Amino acid sequence: MSVRTRFAPSPTGFLHIGGVRTALFNWLFARQLGGQFLLRIDDTDAGRNVQEALQPILDGFRWLGIDWDEGPEVGGPYGPYYQSQRLPQYQSAVKVLLEKGLAYRDFATPEELKAEREQAEKEKKAFLYSRKWMAETDEQAARFAAEGRQGVVRLKIPREGQCKFSDHVRGECVFEWSREQDHVIQRADGTCLYHLASVVDDFDFKISHVIRAEEHLSNTPRQIFILQGLGYPQPEYAHLPFVAEPGSHNKLSKRKIAQYLKNPEFKRLYDSGVEIMTRMGKGNLSADTFNPVIVDFYREVGYLPSAILNYLMLLGWSLDDKTEDLTVEEMIRHFTLARVTKAPASFDPKKLWSFQDRHMQKLDVKKKVAAMIPFLQAAKLLPQPVPCEVGPKLTRIIDAAGDRLKVMGDILNYSDFFFVKEEDFLYDETDFAKRVSPPQSKDLLEKFRAVLAGMQDFEVGPLEEALKKFIEAEHIKIGDIVHTLRVAVTGKSVGPGVYDCLALLGKVVCLKRIDKALAK
RNA sequence: GUCCCCAUCGUCUAGUGGCCCAGGACCCCGGGUUCUCAGUCCGGUAACAGGGGUUCAAAUCCCCUUGGGGAUACCA
């Protein structure tokens, strides 16, 4: 039988980082074994705008390179893949269970149930429904209905014995049937509940391995009861520990974003993203849709999908005692359920940052150029379409900026002065006051301007040579002139090497800006 | 409350009875290199939750305690 795994997002409007980790493990597992990975949409209670709320999730997966063989937008032989469109399948499964006596119609009111529950609590006993309003025959049902009661369908869970199953992460699991409730599988209005739907879907989609978050571990017995009742084969199970909040073992939640922003490291990551967005004129952001718990954040700011995947993979999984960096191909090759950790792992923004850093360092310049152009365009530093001479120039700029570019959006921090029109060129006032304003700085700048003006070959090598000669002649240290020079031509004190800046700016622009600085 | 799961540096982890007075990575702290920043190089701090067993030997096995999480919904 071929390996088939699935991930079942509900259309919430955004892709959560913890969900990606679960999806990633499913995807890696299927890809390694040459199987299929599919997406099923849990939209049973979402109502309208499903498509709208689903789009960011699909976009997120596509951006990350997690592709699905069956599901929304790609279809597949076992569809529909939306739970909201599968009610007939669920209802016929309920009918089978009813016919086999493995489920029953129940007419208890919520109040009656609540009373039983409270009674059990008072006696410090585990609650177990008395089945007082259980209708096993049509007559009983009719009698209850005549009283105006609404009927639901419940599972008739055995009250003795054990449910045993094996889990790839947890090992052998044993649960007492007597601890299970007679869970409702169908509401009075005929709609069905998650556990039933999930089991039916997994069977219809021929899912071989159910790889999901550990919160479903204790739901597994009731699902096994359903699938056995339906005569389905049992899939393999693997329950993954969840991704926890930064610095705690609580499950990472999209609702607690405000709280996470109080974490300094999380905040820093967030702020760096906001800064880049602001430069692109997208500054008015809501933390509900733009923050480091949501995948869109990383796409917008220009992270590398491979870095995120690499980080997420090592959250609850390891290859050995030293391997950290893996390409996507290596992830697929090495992944194994047996090496998944049992304890929850907390999300560490700084560590993610360090993966991004290393993946970026290994990335080919050509790819950086292609990826950074849209950022420059969004910040209105480059026109659309891009003039052909920009390619080589941008390549040199990116080379010069080197490892300073941590994310694609960083190009805006290191290259604006290369692209800005002369009339829009501005100085950072603090840097200018410190590095250019002092009279001795201006003197040196003026003298060095003359040297630059006399140069023919305005390239890195000759520029460096000229500057070295200059400091020797003036009996100064390199630091006495280089900072002044940098601020004069780039407007700020931080950036690529000065010789690179000078050469890339070109003689005309450099002289113009030095004059502007001297006149200021 | 009841049932189930989990527990190694601040964080992610290696460790499946002797190779571990516990290894790697991130962070942090020193120092070298460099025109700034970034990077890079060298070095450092830092953990087996606690208590009982079992064993010649325990981070590793067992029990208890503690702490955290999950399930107990006509949520998914």
Coordinates of C-alpha atoms (C1' of nucleotides) in Angstrom, one line a residue:
Chain A
M1 CA 0.0 0.0 0.0
S2 CA 1.3 3.4 -0.9
V3 CA 2.1 6.0 1.8
R4 CA -0.4 8.8 2.0
T5 CA -0.4 11.5 4.6
R6 CA -2.5 14.6 5.1
F7 CA -2.6 17.9 6.8
A8 CA -6.0 19.4 7.6
P9 CA -6.0 23.1 8.1
S10 CA -9.1 25.0 9.0
P11 CA -9.6 28.2 7.0
T12 CA -8.6 30.8 9.5
G13 CA -7.0 33.4 7.2
F14 CA -3.4 32.7 8.2
L15 CA -0.9 29.9 8.3
H16 CA 0.4 29.2 11.8
I17 CA 4.0 28.3 12.3
G18 CA 3.1 25.3 14.5
G19 CA 0.8 24.0 11.8
V20 CA 3.6 24.2 9.3
R21 CA 5.7 22.0 11.4
T22 CA 3.1 19.3 11.5
A23 CA 2.5 19.7 7.8
L24 CA 6.2 19.6 7.2
F25 CA 6.6 16.2 8.9
N26 CA 3.7 14.8 7.0
W27 CA 5.1 16.1 3.8
L28 CA 8.7 14.9 4.4
F29 CA 7.4 11.5 5.3
A30 CA 5.4 11.2 2.1
R31 CA 8.1 12.6 -0.1
Q32 CA 10.8 10.3 1.3
L33 CA 8.7 7.2 0.7
G34 CA 7.4 8.3 -2.7
G35 CA 3.9 8.6 -1.4
Q36 CA 1.3 11.4 -1.6
F37 CA 0.7 14.3 0.7
L38 CA -2.7 15.9 0.7
L39 CA -4.6 18.8 2.1
R40 CA -8.1 18.4 3.5
I41 CA -10.0 21.5 4.5
D42 CA -11.7 21.4 7.9
D43 CA -14.3 24.0 7.2
T44 CA -17.2 22.3 9.0
D45 CA -18.0 25.4 11.1
A46 CA -16.4 28.2 9.2
G47 CA -19.4 29.2 7.1
R48 CA -18.9 31.8 4.4
N49 CA -15.7 33.2 2.9
V50 CA -13.9 29.9 3.1
Q51 CA -12.1 30.5 -0.1
E52 CA -10.9 33.9 1.1
A53 CA -9.7 32.5 4.4
L54 CA -8.1 29.6 2.8
Q55 CA -6.0 31.5 0.2
P56 CA -3.3 32.8 2.6
I57 CA -2.8 29.3 3.9
L58 CA -2.4 27.8 0.4
D59 CA -0.1 30.7 -0.6
G60 CA 2.0 30.1 2.5
F61 CA 2.4 26.4 1.7
R62 CA 3.3 27.2 -1.9
W63 CA 5.8 29.7 -0.8
L64 CA 7.5 27.3 1.5
G65 CA 7.6 24.7 -1.2
I66 CA 5.3 22.3 0.6
D67 CA 3.3 21.0 -2.3
W68 CA 0.2 18.8 -2.1
D69 CA -0.7 16.1 -4.5
E70 CA -4.4 16.2 -3.8
G71 CA -6.7 18.9 -2.3
P72 CA -7.9 22.4 -3.0
E73 CA -6.9 23.9 -6.3
V74 CA -5.4 20.6 -7.5
G75 CA -8.3 18.2 -7.0
G76 CA -7.7 14.5 -6.9
P77 CA -9.5 11.2 -7.4
Y78 CA -11.0 11.0 -3.9
G79 CA -12.6 14.5 -3.5
P80 CA -14.2 16.6 -2.5
Y81 CA -11.5 17.6 -0.1
Y82 CA -13.6 20.1 1.8
Q83 CA -15.4 18.7 4.8
S84 CA -18.3 21.0 4.3
Q85 CA -19.0 19.1 1.0
R86 CA -18.8 15.6 2.5
L87 CA -21.9 15.5 4.7
P88 CA -23.5 12.6 2.7
Q89 CA -20.4 10.4 3.3
Y90 CA -20.5 11.2 7.0
Q91 CA -24.2 10.6 7.3
S92 CA -24.0 7.2 5.6
A93 CA -21.2 6.2 8.0
V94 CA -23.4 7.2 11.0
K95 CA -26.2 5.0 9.5
V96 CA -23.9 2.0 9.4
L97 CA -22.8 2.5 13.0
L98 CA -26.4 2.9 14.0
E99 CA -27.4 -0.3 12.2
K100 CA -24.6 -2.2 13.8
G101 CA -25.6 -1.1 17.2
L102 CA -22.3 0.7 17.7
A103 CA -24.1 4.0 18.0
Y104 CA -27.5 5.1 19.3
R105 CA -29.9 8.0 19.1
D106 CA -29.9 9.9 22.2
F107 CA -32.6 12.3 23.4
A108 CA -31.1 13.8 26.6
T109 CA -31.4 17.6 26.9
P110 CA -28.3 19.6 27.6
E111 CA -29.7 20.4 31.0
E112 CA -30.1 16.7 31.8
L113 CA -26.6 16.0 30.7
K114 CA -25.2 18.9 32.7
A115 CA -27.0 17.6 35.8
E116 CA -25.4 14.2 35.4
R117 CA -22.1 15.7 34.9
E118 CA -22.4 17.8 38.0
Q119 CA -23.6 14.9 40.0
A120 CA -20.6 12.9 39.0
E121 CA -18.3 15.7 39.9
K122 CA -20.0 16.0 43.3
E123 CA -19.3 12.3 44.0
K124 CA -15.7 12.8 42.7
K125 CA -16.4 10.1 40.1
A126 CA -15.5 10.2 36.4
F127 CA -18.6 11.2 34.4
L128 CA -20.1 8.5 32.3
Y129 CA -23.5 9.1 30.7
S130 CA -26.3 7.0 32.1
R131 CA -27.8 6.3 28.7
K132 CA -31.1 7.1 30.2
W133 CA -32.5 8.8 27.1
M134 CA -30.9 6.3 24.7
A135 CA -33.3 5.1 22.0
E136 CA -32.4 1.8 20.5
T137 CA -35.7 1.2 18.8
D138 CA -37.8 3.4 16.6
E139 CA -40.6 3.3 19.1
Q140 CA -38.4 4.6 21.9
A141 CA -37.2 7.3 19.6
A142 CA -40.7 8.2 18.6
R143 CA -41.7 8.4 22.2
F144 CA -38.9 10.8 23.1
A145 CA -39.5 12.8 20.0
A146 CA -43.2 13.2 21.1
E147 CA -42.0 14.8 24.2
G148 CA -40.4 17.4 22.0
R149 CA -36.9 16.2 22.5
Q150 CA -34.1 16.6 19.9
G151 CA -32.1 13.5 19.0
V152 CA -28.4 13.3 18.5
V153 CA -26.3 10.3 17.6
R154 CA -23.8 9.0 20.1
L155 CA -21.2 6.4 20.0
K156 CA -21.9 3.3 22.1
I157 CA -18.5 3.0 23.6
P158 CA -17.8 -0.3 25.4
R159 CA -17.7 0.1 29.2
E160 CA -14.9 -2.4 29.7
G161 CA -11.8 -3.6 28.1
Q162 CA -8.9 -1.7 26.7
C163 CA -8.1 0.0 23.5
K164 CA -4.5 -0.7 22.4
F165 CA -2.6 0.8 19.6
S166 CA 0.9 1.6 18.6
D167 CA 2.2 5.1 17.9
H168 CA 5.4 5.8 16.1
V169 CA 6.4 8.5 18.6
R170 CA 4.8 7.3 21.8
G171 CA 5.2 3.6 21.5
E172 CA 2.5 1.2 22.7
C173 CA -0.5 3.1 24.0
V174 CA -3.3 1.6 26.2
F175 CA -6.5 3.3 27.1
E176 CA -9.4 2.0 29.2
W177 CA -12.7 2.0 27.2
S178 CA -14.5 2.9 30.4
R179 CA -12.8 6.3 30.4
E180 CA -14.3 7.2 27.1
Q181 CA -17.5 9.1 26.7
D182 CA -20.3 8.2 24.4
H183 CA -19.3 11.0 22.1
V184 CA -21.8 12.7 19.9
I185 CA -21.1 12.1 16.3
Q186 CA -24.1 13.7 14.7
R187 CA -26.0 16.7 15.8
A188 CA -29.8 17.0 15.9
D189 CA -29.7 19.0 12.7
G190 CA -27.9 16.1 10.9
T191 CA -24.5 17.6 10.7
C192 CA -21.6 15.6 11.9
L193 CA -18.7 16.1 14.3
Y194 CA -15.0 16.1 13.9
H195 CA -14.0 12.7 15.0
L196 CA -16.5 10.9 12.8
A197 CA -15.7 13.2 9.8
S198 CA -11.9 12.8 10.3
V199 CA -12.1 9.0 10.3
V200 CA -14.4 8.8 7.3
D201 CA -12.1 11.3 5.4
D202 CA -8.9 9.4 6.3
F203 CA -10.5 6.2 5.0
D204 CA -11.9 7.8 1.8
F205 CA -8.6 9.5 1.1
K206 CA -6.7 6.2 1.8
I207 CA -4.5 7.8 4.4
S208 CA -1.9 5.3 5.5
H209 CA -0.2 7.4 8.2
V210 CA -1.9 9.8 10.5
I211 CA 0.8 12.2 11.7
R212 CA -0.7 15.0 13.8
A213 CA -0.3 17.0 17.0
E214 CA -0.2 15.2 20.3
E215 CA -3.4 16.8 21.5
H216 CA -5.1 14.2 19.4
L217 CA -3.5 11.3 21.2
S218 CA -6.3 10.9 23.7
N219 CA -8.8 11.3 20.9
T220 CA -7.4 8.2 19.1
P221 CA -9.4 5.5 21.0
R222 CA -12.7 6.9 20.0
Q223 CA -11.5 7.2 16.4
I224 CA -10.4 3.7 16.4
F225 CA -13.8 2.6 17.8
I226 CA -15.4 4.4 14.8
L227 CA -13.1 3.0 12.2
Q228 CA -13.4 -0.6 13.5
G229 CA -17.1 -0.2 13.6
L230 CA -17.0 0.8 10.0
G231 CA -14.7 -2.0 9.0
Y232 CA -12.0 0.3 8.0
P233 CA -8.3 -0.6 8.2
Q234 CA -6.4 1.2 10.9
P235 CA -3.9 3.7 9.8
E236 CA -0.5 4.0 11.4
Y237 CA -0.3 6.8 14.0
A238 CA 2.4 9.3 15.0
H239 CA 1.6 12.0 17.5
L240 CA 3.9 14.9 17.4
P241 CA 4.7 17.1 20.4
F242 CA 3.3 20.6 19.9
V243 CA 5.3 23.8 19.3
A244 CA 5.3 25.8 22.5
E245 CA 5.5 29.6 23.2
P246 CA 8.9 31.2 23.4
G247 CA 10.2 30.4 26.8
S248 CA 7.4 28.2 28.1
H249 CA 5.8 24.9 27.4
N250 CA 2.4 26.2 26.7
K251 CA 1.1 25.5 23.2
L252 CA 1.8 28.3 20.8
S253 CA -1.4 30.1 20.1
K254 CA -2.4 32.7 17.6
R255 CA -4.6 34.4 20.1
K256 CA -1.8 35.3 22.4
I257 CA 0.3 37.4 20.1
A258 CA 0.0 40.5 22.2
Q259 CA 1.6 38.5 25.1
Y260 CA 4.4 37.2 22.9
L261 CA 5.3 40.7 21.8
K262 CA 6.3 41.3 25.4
N263 CA 9.1 38.8 25.0
P264 CA 12.1 41.0 24.0
E265 CA 13.5 38.6 21.4
F266 CA 10.1 38.0 19.8
K267 CA 9.6 41.8 19.8
R268 CA 12.9 42.4 18.1
L269 CA 12.2 40.0 15.4
Y270 CA 8.8 41.6 14.9
D271 CA 10.2 45.2 14.9
S272 CA 12.8 44.3 12.3
G273 CA 10.0 43.1 10.1
V274 CA 7.9 46.2 10.7
E275 CA 10.9 48.4 9.8
I276 CA 11.3 46.7 6.4
M277 CA 7.6 46.8 5.8
T278 CA 7.6 50.5 6.6
R279 CA 10.3 51.2 4.0
M280 CA 8.0 49.5 1.5
G281 CA 5.1 51.7 2.5
K282 CA 3.3 48.8 4.1
G283 CA 3.7 50.1 7.7
N284 CA 0.2 50.1 8.8
L285 CA 0.1 46.5 10.0
S286 CA -2.1 44.6 12.3
A287 CA -0.3 42.2 14.7
D288 CA -3.2 39.8 14.1
T289 CA -2.0 39.2 10.5
F290 CA 1.6 40.2 10.6
N291 CA 3.8 38.7 13.3
P292 CA 6.4 35.9 13.7
V293 CA 3.8 33.2 14.6
I294 CA 2.3 33.6 11.1
V295 CA 4.2 32.4 8.0
D296 CA 3.2 35.4 6.0
F297 CA 5.5 37.5 8.2
Y298 CA 8.5 35.7 6.9
R299 CA 7.4 35.8 3.3
E300 CA 6.8 39.6 3.4
V301 CA 10.1 40.4 5.0
G302 CA 12.1 38.1 2.8
Y303 CA 13.2 35.1 4.7
L304 CA 14.2 31.9 2.9
P305 CA 11.7 29.1 2.9
S306 CA 14.6 26.6 3.4
A307 CA 15.7 28.4 6.6
I308 CA 12.3 28.2 8.1
L309 CA 11.8 24.6 7.1
N310 CA 15.2 23.8 8.5
Y311 CA 14.5 25.5 11.8
L312 CA 11.1 23.9 12.1
M313 CA 12.4 20.5 11.3
L314 CA 14.8 20.7 14.2
L315 CA 12.0 21.7 16.5
G316 CA 11.3 18.2 17.9
W317 CA 13.5 16.2 15.6
S318 CA 17.3 15.7 15.3
L319 CA 19.5 13.8 13.0
D320 CA 22.4 13.3 15.4
D321 CA 24.5 15.1 17.9
K322 CA 25.8 17.8 15.6
T323 CA 24.0 18.2 12.3
E324 CA 22.1 21.5 12.2
D325 CA 22.0 22.7 8.6
L326 CA 20.1 20.7 6.1
T327 CA 18.9 21.4 2.6
V328 CA 15.3 20.4 1.7
E329 CA 16.7 17.4 -0.2
E330 CA 18.6 16.3 2.9
M331 CA 15.5 16.8 5.1
I332 CA 13.6 14.5 2.8
R333 CA 16.3 11.9 2.8
H334 CA 17.0 11.8 6.5
F335 CA 13.6 12.4 8.1
T336 CA 12.3 9.6 10.3
L337 CA 9.5 9.4 12.8
A338 CA 11.6 7.4 15.1
R339 CA 13.7 10.4 15.9
V340 CA 10.9 12.7 16.7
T341 CA 11.2 14.0 20.3
K342 CA 8.4 13.4 22.9
A343 CA 8.6 16.7 24.8
P344 CA 7.1 19.9 23.4
A345 CA 9.7 22.3 22.0
S346 CA 9.4 26.1 22.4
F347 CA 9.6 28.4 19.5
D348 CA 12.9 30.5 19.6
P349 CA 12.9 33.5 17.3
K350 CA 16.6 33.9 17.7
K351 CA 17.5 30.5 16.6
L352 CA 15.3 30.8 13.6
W353 CA 17.2 34.0 12.9
S354 CA 20.5 32.2 13.0
F355 CA 19.2 29.6 10.5
Q356 CA 18.2 32.3 8.2
D357 CA 21.6 33.9 8.5
R358 CA 23.4 30.7 7.5
H359 CA 21.1 29.8 4.7
M360 CA 21.4 33.3 3.3
Q361 CA 25.2 33.1 3.4
K362 CA 25.1 30.0 1.3
L363 CA 22.7 31.5 -1.3
D364 CA 24.0 32.3 -4.7
V365 CA 24.2 36.0 -5.5
K366 CA 22.1 35.6 -8.6
K367 CA 19.2 34.3 -6.5
K368 CA 19.6 37.1 -4.1
V369 CA 19.4 39.6 -7.0
A370 CA 16.2 38.1 -8.3
A371 CA 14.7 37.9 -4.8
M372 CA 15.6 41.4 -3.8
I373 CA 14.4 43.3 -6.9
P374 CA 10.7 43.2 -5.8
F375 CA 11.7 44.7 -2.5
L376 CA 13.5 47.6 -4.2
Q377 CA 10.5 48.1 -6.4
A378 CA 8.1 48.1 -3.5
A379 CA 10.2 50.8 -1.9
K380 CA 10.1 52.7 -5.1
L381 CA 13.9 52.6 -5.5
L382 CA 13.7 50.7 -8.7
P383 CA 11.3 51.1 -11.6
Q384 CA 9.1 48.4 -13.1
P385 CA 10.3 46.9 -15.4
V386 CA 13.9 46.9 -14.2
P387 CA 16.3 48.6 -16.7
C388 CA 18.9 46.1 -17.9
E389 CA 21.9 47.8 -16.4
V390 CA 20.5 47.3 -12.9
G391 CA 21.3 43.6 -12.9
P392 CA 25.2 43.9 -12.9
K393 CA 25.1 46.9 -10.6
L394 CA 22.8 45.2 -8.1
T395 CA 25.0 42.1 -8.2
R396 CA 28.0 44.2 -7.2
I397 CA 26.0 46.0 -4.5
I398 CA 24.8 42.7 -3.0
D399 CA 28.3 41.3 -3.2
A400 CA 29.6 44.4 -1.4
A401 CA 26.9 44.2 1.3
G402 CA 27.7 40.5 1.8
D403 CA 26.5 39.0 5.0
R404 CA 25.0 42.2 6.2
L405 CA 21.9 41.2 4.2
K406 CA 20.1 38.8 6.6
V407 CA 16.8 38.8 4.9
M408 CA 15.8 39.9 1.4
G409 CA 14.2 43.1 2.8
D410 CA 17.6 44.1 4.2
I411 CA 18.6 45.3 0.8
L412 CA 16.5 48.4 1.6
N413 CA 18.8 49.2 4.5
Y414 CA 22.0 48.8 2.6
S415 CA 21.4 50.1 -0.8
D416 CA 19.0 53.0 -0.7
F417 CA 21.8 55.5 -1.3
F418 CA 22.8 53.7 -4.4
F419 CA 19.4 54.2 -6.0
V420 CA 18.1 57.4 -4.5
K421 CA 17.9 60.5 -6.8
E422 CA 20.5 63.2 -5.8
E423 CA 17.8 65.6 -4.8
D424 CA 16.3 63.0 -2.4
F425 CA 19.7 62.1 -0.9
L426 CA 19.7 62.8 2.9
Y427 CA 22.2 62.5 5.7
D428 CA 21.5 60.9 9.0
E429 CA 21.8 63.9 11.2
T430 CA 23.4 62.2 14.2
D431 CA 26.0 60.5 12.0
F432 CA 26.7 63.7 10.1
A433 CA 27.2 65.7 13.3
K434 CA 29.6 63.1 14.7
R435 CA 31.6 62.3 11.6
V436 CA 31.5 65.3 9.2
S437 CA 30.7 68.4 11.2
P438 CA 33.9 68.8 13.1
P439 CA 36.2 71.3 11.3
Q440 CA 39.2 68.9 11.2
S441 CA 37.0 66.3 9.5
K442 CA 35.8 68.7 6.9
D443 CA 39.4 69.8 6.2
L444 CA 40.5 66.3 5.6
L445 CA 37.4 65.6 3.5
E446 CA 38.1 68.6 1.3
K447 CA 41.7 67.6 0.8
F448 CA 40.7 64.0 -0.1
R449 CA 38.1 65.3 -2.5
A450 CA 40.9 66.8 -4.5
V451 CA 42.6 63.3 -4.6
L452 CA 39.4 61.7 -5.8
A453 CA 38.8 64.4 -8.4
G454 CA 42.2 63.6 -9.9
M455 CA 41.5 59.9 -10.2
Q456 CA 41.0 58.2 -13.5
D457 CA 40.4 54.6 -12.5
F458 CA 37.6 54.9 -9.9
E459 CA 37.7 51.3 -8.8
V460 CA 38.2 49.5 -5.4
G461 CA 41.9 48.8 -5.8
P462 CA 43.1 52.2 -6.9
L463 CA 40.7 53.9 -4.4
E464 CA 42.2 51.9 -1.6
E465 CA 45.7 52.7 -2.8
A466 CA 44.9 56.4 -3.1
L467 CA 43.5 56.5 0.4
K468 CA 46.4 54.7 1.9
K469 CA 48.8 57.1 0.3
F470 CA 46.7 60.0 1.5
I471 CA 46.8 59.0 5.2
E472 CA 50.5 58.5 5.0
A473 CA 51.0 62.0 3.5
E474 CA 48.7 63.6 6.1
H475 CA 50.2 61.5 9.0
I476 CA 46.7 60.4 10.1
K477 CA 45.1 57.1 10.9
I478 CA 42.7 55.5 8.5
G479 CA 39.9 56.0 11.0
D480 CA 40.4 59.7 10.9
I481 CA 39.1 59.9 7.3
V482 CA 37.2 56.8 6.4
H483 CA 34.2 57.4 8.6
T484 CA 33.8 61.0 7.4
L485 CA 34.1 59.8 3.9
R486 CA 31.5 57.1 4.4
V487 CA 28.9 59.5 5.9
A488 CA 29.6 62.1 3.2
V489 CA 28.9 59.8 0.3
T490 CA 26.4 57.3 1.8
G491 CA 24.6 59.5 4.4
K492 CA 25.2 57.1 7.2
S493 CA 27.9 55.5 9.3
V494 CA 27.0 51.9 8.7
G495 CA 27.3 50.0 5.4
P496 CA 29.5 48.1 3.0
G497 CA 33.2 48.8 2.8
V498 CA 33.9 52.4 1.8
Y499 CA 35.9 51.5 -1.3
D500 CA 33.0 49.5 -2.6
C501 CA 30.6 52.4 -1.9
L502 CA 32.8 54.9 -3.7
A503 CA 33.4 52.7 -6.7
L504 CA 29.7 51.7 -7.0
L505 CA 28.5 55.3 -6.6
G506 CA 31.0 56.5 -9.2
K507 CA 33.2 59.6 -9.3
V508 CA 30.5 62.1 -10.3
V509 CA 28.1 61.2 -7.6
C510 CA 30.8 60.9 -4.9
L511 CA 32.2 64.4 -5.7
K512 CA 28.7 65.9 -5.8
R513 CA 27.8 64.4 -2.4
I514 CA 31.2 65.5 -0.8
D515 CA 30.5 69.0 -2.0
K516 CA 27.0 68.8 -0.5
A517 CA 28.5 67.6 2.8
L518 CA 31.2 70.4 2.8
A519 CA 28.6 73.0 2.1
K520 CA 26.2 71.8 4.8
Chain B
rG1 C1' -11.8 16.1 40.2
rU2 C1' -10.7 11.7 36.8
rC3 C1' -7.6 9.6 33.0
rC4 C1' -3.4 10.0 29.7
rC5 C1' 1.3 12.1 28.2
rC6 C1' 6.0 14.6 29.1
rA7 C1' 10.7 16.2 32.1
rU8 C1' 19.1 16.9 30.1
rC9 C1' 22.4 24.0 30.0
rG10 C1' 17.9 30.2 29.5
rU11 C1' 16.3 27.8 24.4
rC12 C1' 16.7 23.6 20.5
rU13 C1' 18.9 19.0 21.3
rA14 C1' 22.8 14.3 21.6
rG15 C1' 22.7 10.5 24.9
rU16 C1' 18.7 3.4 24.6
rG17 C1' 23.4 0.8 31.8
rG18 C1' 30.0 1.6 31.7
rC19 C1' 32.9 5.6 25.9
rC20 C1' 29.4 11.2 30.2
rC21 C1' 32.4 14.9 36.9
rA22 C1' 27.3 14.8 30.1
rG23 C1' 28.6 16.4 23.5
rG24 C1' 26.7 20.0 19.6
rA25 C1' 23.8 24.5 18.2
rC26 C1' 21.3 29.3 19.5
rC27 C1' 21.7 33.1 23.1
rC28 C1' 25.0 35.5 26.5
rC29 C1' 30.1 37.0 28.2
rG30 C1' 35.5 37.8 27.1
rG31 C1' 39.5 38.3 23.3
rG32 C1' 41.7 38.4 18.0
rU33 C1' 40.8 40.3 12.8
rU34 C1' 38.5 44.5 9.9
rC35 C1' 37.4 51.6 7.7
rU36 C1' 31.8 51.2 10.3
rC37 C1' 28.4 47.4 10.7
rA38 C1' 27.9 42.4 9.5
rG39 C1' 30.9 38.3 9.3
rU40 C1' 34.8 35.3 10.8
rC41 C1' 38.4 33.0 14.4
rC42 C1' 39.7 31.7 19.6
rG43 C1' 38.1 31.1 24.5
rG44 C1' 34.3 31.2 28.6
rU45 C1' 29.7 30.7 31.8
rA46 C1' 25.7 27.2 31.9
rA47 C1' 21.9 21.2 32.5
rC48 C1' 20.6 15.3 33.9
rA49 C1' 13.5 18.6 38.5
rG50 C1' 13.6 16.1 43.8
rG51 C1' 13.6 11.6 46.6
rG52 C1' 13.8 6.5 47.0
rG53 C1' 15.1 1.8 44.8
rU54 C1' 17.5 -2.1 41.1
rU55 C1' 22.8 -2.9 39.6
rC56 C1' 29.7 -4.0 40.4
rA57 C1' 28.0 0.5 37.5
rA58 C1' 22.2 4.9 36.1
rA59 C1' 21.1 11.0 32.6
rU60 C1' 19.8 6.1 30.8
rC61 C1' 15.6 0.8 34.2
rC62 C1' 11.5 0.8 38.3
rC63 C1' 8.5 3.6 42.1
rC64 C1' 6.9 8.0 44.5
rU65 C1' 6.8 13.4 44.7
rU66 C1' 6.9 17.9 42.1
rG67 C1' 6.3 20.7 37.7
rG68 C1' 4.2 21.2 32.7
rG69 C1' 0.8 19.7 28.9
rG70 C1' -3.5 17.1 26.8
rA71 C1' -8.4 14.7 27.1
rU72 C1' -12.8 14.7 29.7
rA73 C1' -17.8 19.7 24.3
rC74 C1' -24.0 18.9 20.1
rC75 C1' -14.9 22.7 19.1
rA76 C1' -11.4 21.2 15.6

